[in-house]
CSV table of C-alpha atoms in Angstrom, one decimal:
chain,number,residue,atom,x,y,z
A,1,ASP,CA,-8.5,-13.6,10.1
A,2,VAL,CA,-5.6,-12.5,8.0
A,3,LYS,CA,-3.0,-10.7,9.9
A,4,VAL,CA,0.3,-8.8,9.3
A,5,THR,CA,1.9,-7.6,12.5
A,6,GLN,CA,4.6,-5.0,12.7
A,7,SER,CA,6.4,-5.2,16.0
A,8,SER,CA,6.8,-1.5,16.7
A,9,ARG,CA,4.2,1.1,16.0
A,10,TYR,CA,6.4,4.0,17.0
A,11,LEU,CA,10.1,4.3,17.3
A,12,VAL,CA,12.5,7.1,18.1
A,13,LYS,CA,16.2,6.6,17.3
A,14,ARG,CA,19.3,8.6,17.0
A,15,THR,CA,21.3,9.3,13.9
A,16,GLY,CA,23.8,6.4,13.4
A,17,GLU,CA,21.9,3.8,15.3
A,18,LYS,CA,21.0,0.5,13.8
A,19,VAL,CA,17.3,0.0,13.5
A,20,PHE,CA,15.3,-3.3,13.1
A,21,LEU,CA,11.7,-3.3,11.9
A,22,GLU,CA,10.1,-6.6,12.2
A,23,CYS,CA,7.1,-7.9,10.3
A,24,VAL,CA,5.3,-11.2,10.8
A,25,GLN,CA,2.4,-12.6,8.8
A,26,ASP,CA,0.2,-15.6,9.7
A,27,MET,CA,-1.2,-16.3,6.3
A,28,ASP,CA,1.6,-18.6,4.9
A,29,HIS,CA,2.2,-16.1,2.2
A,30,GLU,CA,5.3,-16.5,0.1
A,31,ASN,CA,5.6,-12.8,-0.8
A,32,MET,CA,6.5,-10.0,1.6
A,33,PHE,CA,7.1,-6.3,1.0
A,34,TRP,CA,8.5,-3.3,2.7
A,35,TYR,CA,7.2,0.1,1.7
A,36,ARG,CA,8.0,3.6,2.9
A,37,GLN,CA,5.2,6.2,3.0
A,38,ASP,CA,5.8,9.9,3.0
A,39,PRO,CA,3.3,12.8,2.5
A,40,GLY,CA,2.9,13.6,-1.2
A,41,LEU,CA,5.0,10.7,-2.3
A,42,GLY,CA,2.6,7.8,-1.7
A,43,LEU,CA,4.1,4.4,-1.1
A,44,ARG,CA,7.5,3.6,-2.4
A,45,LEU,CA,8.8,0.0,-2.5
A,46,ILE,CA,12.1,-0.6,-0.6
A,47,TYR,CA,12.5,-4.3,-0.8
A,48,PHE,CA,10.5,-7.4,-1.5
A,49,SER,CA,10.9,-11.1,-1.0
A,50,TYR,CA,9.4,-14.1,-2.8
A,51,ASP,CA,10.7,-16.8,-0.7
A,52,VAL,CA,12.8,-17.5,2.3
A,53,LYS,CA,16.3,-16.1,2.0
A,54,MET,CA,15.4,-14.4,-1.3
A,55,LYS,CA,15.2,-10.6,-1.7
A,56,GLU,CA,14.8,-8.1,-4.5
A,57,LYS,CA,15.5,-4.4,-4.5
A,58,GLY,CA,12.6,-2.1,-4.9
A,59,ASP,CA,12.6,1.5,-6.0
A,60,ILE,CA,14.5,3.0,-3.0
A,61,PRO,CA,16.8,0.4,-1.4
A,62,GLU,CA,19.6,2.7,-0.6
A,63,GLY,CA,20.3,2.8,3.1
A,64,TYR,CA,18.3,-0.3,3.8
A,65,SER,CA,18.7,-4.1,3.9
A,66,VAL,CA,16.3,-6.9,4.7
A,67,SER,CA,16.3,-10.4,6.1
A,68,ARG,CA,14.0,-13.3,5.5
A,69,GLU,CA,15.2,-16.3,7.4
A,70,LYS,CA,11.7,-17.7,8.0
A,71,LYS,CA,8.7,-17.6,5.7
A,72,GLU,CA,6.5,-15.7,8.1
A,73,ARG,CA,9.0,-13.0,9.1
A,74,PHE,CA,10.5,-10.2,7.0
A,75,SER,CA,12.8,-7.7,8.7
A,76,LEU,CA,13.9,-4.3,7.5
A,77,ILE,CA,17.2,-3.1,8.7
A,78,LEU,CA,18.6,0.4,8.7
A,79,GLU,CA,22.3,-0.1,9.3
A,80,SER,CA,23.0,3.5,10.3
A,81,ALA,CA,19.8,5.6,10.6
A,82,SER,CA,19.7,9.1,9.2
A,83,THR,CA,17.2,11.9,9.6
A,84,ASN,CA,16.0,11.5,6.1
A,85,GLN,CA,14.8,8.0,7.0
A,86,THR,CA,12.2,9.5,9.3
A,87,SER,CA,9.0,8.0,7.8
A,88,MET,CA,6.1,5.6,8.1
A,89,TYR,CA,7.1,2.1,7.1
A,90,LEU,CA,4.5,-0.4,5.9
A,91,CYS,CA,5.0,-4.1,5.7
A,92,ALA,CA,2.7,-6.2,3.4
A,93,SER,CA,2.3,-9.7,2.2
A,94,SER,CA,0.5,-11.6,-0.6
A,95,SER,CA,0.1,-15.1,-1.9
A,96,PRO,CA,2.0,-16.3,-5.0
A,97,ARG,CA,-1.2,-16.0,-7.1
A,98,GLY,CA,-1.3,-12.5,-5.8
A,99,LEU,CA,1.9,-11.4,-7.5
A,100,ASN,CA,-0.2,-9.2,-9.7
A,101,THR,CA,-3.7,-10.5,-9.4
A,102,GLY,CA,-4.4,-10.8,-5.8
A,103,GLU,CA,-4.1,-8.3,-3.1
A,104,LEU,CA,-1.6,-7.0,-0.6
A,105,PHE,CA,-2.3,-7.4,3.1
A,106,PHE,CA,-0.8,-4.6,5.1
A,107,GLY,CA,0.4,-4.2,8.7
A,108,GLU,CA,-0.6,-1.1,10.7
A,109,GLY,CA,2.7,0.6,10.0
A,110,SER,CA,5.8,1.6,12.0
A,111,ARG,CA,6.4,5.3,12.4
A,112,LEU,CA,10.1,5.9,12.8
A,113,THR,CA,11.6,9.2,13.9
A,114,VAL,CA,15.4,9.7,13.6
A,115,LEU,CA,16.8,12.5,15.6
B,1,ALA,CA,7.0,2.4,-17.3
B,2,GLN,CA,4.1,1.8,-15.0
B,3,SER,CA,2.6,4.7,-13.2
B,4,VAL,CA,-0.5,5.7,-11.3
B,5,THR,CA,-1.8,9.2,-11.1
B,6,GLN,CA,-4.3,10.5,-8.6
B,7,PRO,CA,-4.8,14.1,-9.6
B,8,ASP,CA,-6.6,15.2,-6.5
B,9,ILE,CA,-4.4,15.6,-3.5
B,10,HIS,CA,-7.3,16.6,-1.2
B,11,ILE,CA,-11.1,16.5,-1.5
B,12,THR,CA,-13.7,17.9,0.8
B,13,VAL,CA,-17.3,16.7,0.6
B,14,SER,CA,-20.4,17.1,2.8
B,15,GLU,CA,-21.8,14.1,4.5
B,16,GLY,CA,-24.5,12.6,2.4
B,17,ALA,CA,-23.0,13.9,-0.9
B,18,SER,CA,-21.7,11.8,-3.6
B,19,LEU,CA,-18.0,11.1,-4.1
B,20,GLU,CA,-15.7,10.4,-7.0
B,21,LEU,CA,-12.0,9.9,-6.6
B,22,ARG,CA,-10.0,9.9,-9.8
B,23,CYS,CA,-7.3,7.5,-10.8
B,24,ASN,CA,-5.4,7.2,-14.1
B,25,TYR,CA,-2.8,4.6,-14.9
B,26,SER,CA,-0.1,3.9,-17.4
B,27,TYR,CA,0.5,0.3,-18.2
B,28,GLY,CA,1.1,-1.5,-21.5
B,29,ALA,CA,-0.9,-4.7,-20.8
B,30,THR,CA,-4.2,-5.4,-19.1
B,31,PRO,CA,-3.9,-3.9,-15.7
B,32,TYR,CA,-4.9,-5.4,-12.4
B,33,LEU,CA,-6.3,-2.4,-10.4
B,34,PHE,CA,-7.0,-1.8,-6.8
B,35,TRP,CA,-8.3,0.8,-4.4
B,36,TYR,CA,-7.1,0.9,-0.8
B,37,VAL,CA,-8.2,3.0,2.1
B,38,GLN,CA,-6.0,4.2,5.0
B,39,SER,CA,-7.5,5.5,8.2
B,40,PRO,CA,-5.3,7.8,10.3
B,41,GLY,CA,-2.4,5.9,11.9
B,42,GLN,CA,-3.4,2.6,10.3
B,43,GLY,CA,-2.3,0.4,7.5
B,44,LEU,CA,-4.0,0.0,4.1
B,45,GLN,CA,-7.2,-1.9,3.7
B,46,LEU,CA,-8.4,-3.2,0.3
B,47,LEU,CA,-11.7,-1.6,-0.8
B,48,LEU,CA,-12.0,-3.3,-4.2
B,49,LYS,CA,-10.1,-4.8,-7.1
B,50,TYR,CA,-10.5,-5.3,-10.8
B,51,PHE,CA,-8.9,-8.2,-12.7
B,52,SER,CA,-11.2,-8.8,-15.7
B,53,GLY,CA,-14.8,-9.1,-16.7
B,54,ASP,CA,-17.4,-6.6,-15.7
B,55,THR,CA,-15.9,-3.1,-15.7
B,56,LEU,CA,-18.0,-1.9,-12.8
B,57,VAL,CA,-16.8,-3.5,-9.5
B,58,GLN,CA,-18.3,-3.4,-6.1
B,59,GLY,CA,-16.3,-3.2,-3.0
B,60,ILE,CA,-16.7,-2.9,0.8
B,61,LYS,CA,-18.4,0.0,2.6
B,62,GLY,CA,-20.6,0.9,-0.4
B,63,PHE,CA,-17.8,1.8,-2.7
B,64,GLU,CA,-17.7,1.0,-6.4
B,65,ALA,CA,-15.2,1.7,-9.2
B,66,GLU,CA,-15.4,1.6,-13.0
B,67,PHE,CA,-12.6,0.5,-15.3
B,68,LYS,CA,-12.5,2.5,-18.5
B,69,ARG,CA,-9.8,1.2,-20.8
B,70,SER,CA,-10.2,4.0,-23.4
B,71,GLN,CA,-9.5,6.5,-20.7
B,72,SER,CA,-6.9,4.5,-18.7
B,73,SER,CA,-9.0,5.3,-15.6
B,74,PHE,CA,-10.3,3.5,-12.6
B,75,ASN,CA,-12.3,6.0,-10.7
B,76,LEU,CA,-13.8,5.3,-7.2
B,77,ARG,CA,-17.3,6.3,-6.4
B,78,LYS,CA,-19.8,6.3,-3.5
B,79,PRO,CA,-23.3,7.7,-3.8
B,80,SER,CA,-23.6,9.0,-0.2
B,81,VAL,CA,-20.5,9.7,1.9
B,82,HIS,CA,-20.5,9.0,5.6
B,83,TRP,CA,-18.3,10.8,8.2
B,84,SER,CA,-16.4,7.6,8.8
B,85,ASP,CA,-15.2,7.6,5.1
B,86,ALA,CA,-12.8,10.4,6.0
B,87,ALA,CA,-9.4,8.8,5.2
B,88,GLU,CA,-6.7,8.6,2.6
B,89,TYR,CA,-7.4,6.6,-0.6
B,90,PHE,CA,-4.8,5.0,-2.8
B,91,CYS,CA,-5.2,3.6,-6.2
B,92,ALA,CA,-2.8,0.9,-7.3
B,93,VAL,CA,-1.8,-1.1,-10.3
B,94,GLY,CA,-0.5,-4.7,-10.2
B,95,ALA,CA,2.1,-5.1,-12.9
B,96,GLY,CA,4.4,-8.0,-13.3
B,97,ASN,CA,5.4,-9.0,-9.8
B,98,GLN,CA,5.0,-5.6,-8.2
B,99,PHE,CA,2.3,-3.1,-7.2
B,100,TYR,CA,2.5,0.6,-8.1
B,101,PHE,CA,0.6,3.1,-6.0
B,102,GLY,CA,-0.6,6.6,-6.6
B,103,THR,CA,0.2,9.4,-4.2
B,104,GLY,CA,-3.1,9.2,-2.6
B,105,THR,CA,-6.2,11.4,-2.1
B,106,SER,CA,-7.1,12.7,1.3
B,107,LEU,CA,-10.8,12.9,1.9
B,108,THR,CA,-12.4,15.3,4.4
B,109,VAL,CA,-16.1,14.9,5.2
B,110,ILE,CA,-18.0,17.9,6.5
B,111,PRO,CA,-20.9,17.3,8.8
């Protein structure tokens, strides 16, 4: 069965802390994505990656960075967390044919609270 | 620019009643269209997708959607809603190398 696993379902961090959100997929997908979900705003793309060591900015990259050292793993990094980064973070992956024709497979989400 | 509009933020229906969730998109080329469902505290699950061909597509859990090019719409329907259908529903467009999502419609089902 297809699986995207996000390491932490719930995190509570303090302002200024460095935060790592990890995502692993077992489908050998080339493409991986990080979205942020907020009420009334839907899903907004933070970063995406088409291959190992490659990354592209999405719509709201400010305050975030990513790392893709292995094909199956895509990490989202908040260098210095702020309260306005309190949100639900969703990781997703897709196959190359799924760039715009296939589907995204989502993890269960990581709910981050920054105090 | 690509965009997806879900005009209904929240819908309440009685169990057994029919359902239609609206989705309008803006995209210059032939769109690739998706409906996803999100149960509370969970990630998103694909309900159905449209790439080409028959404009009426069937999905999981008894859902269907109809692509209407003239109206730039891809509305989701279900003839008889079950209490377990209560969730948030997202319409999405695949454009270029990205996916664009609507803001979602929250569905409440009354017993």
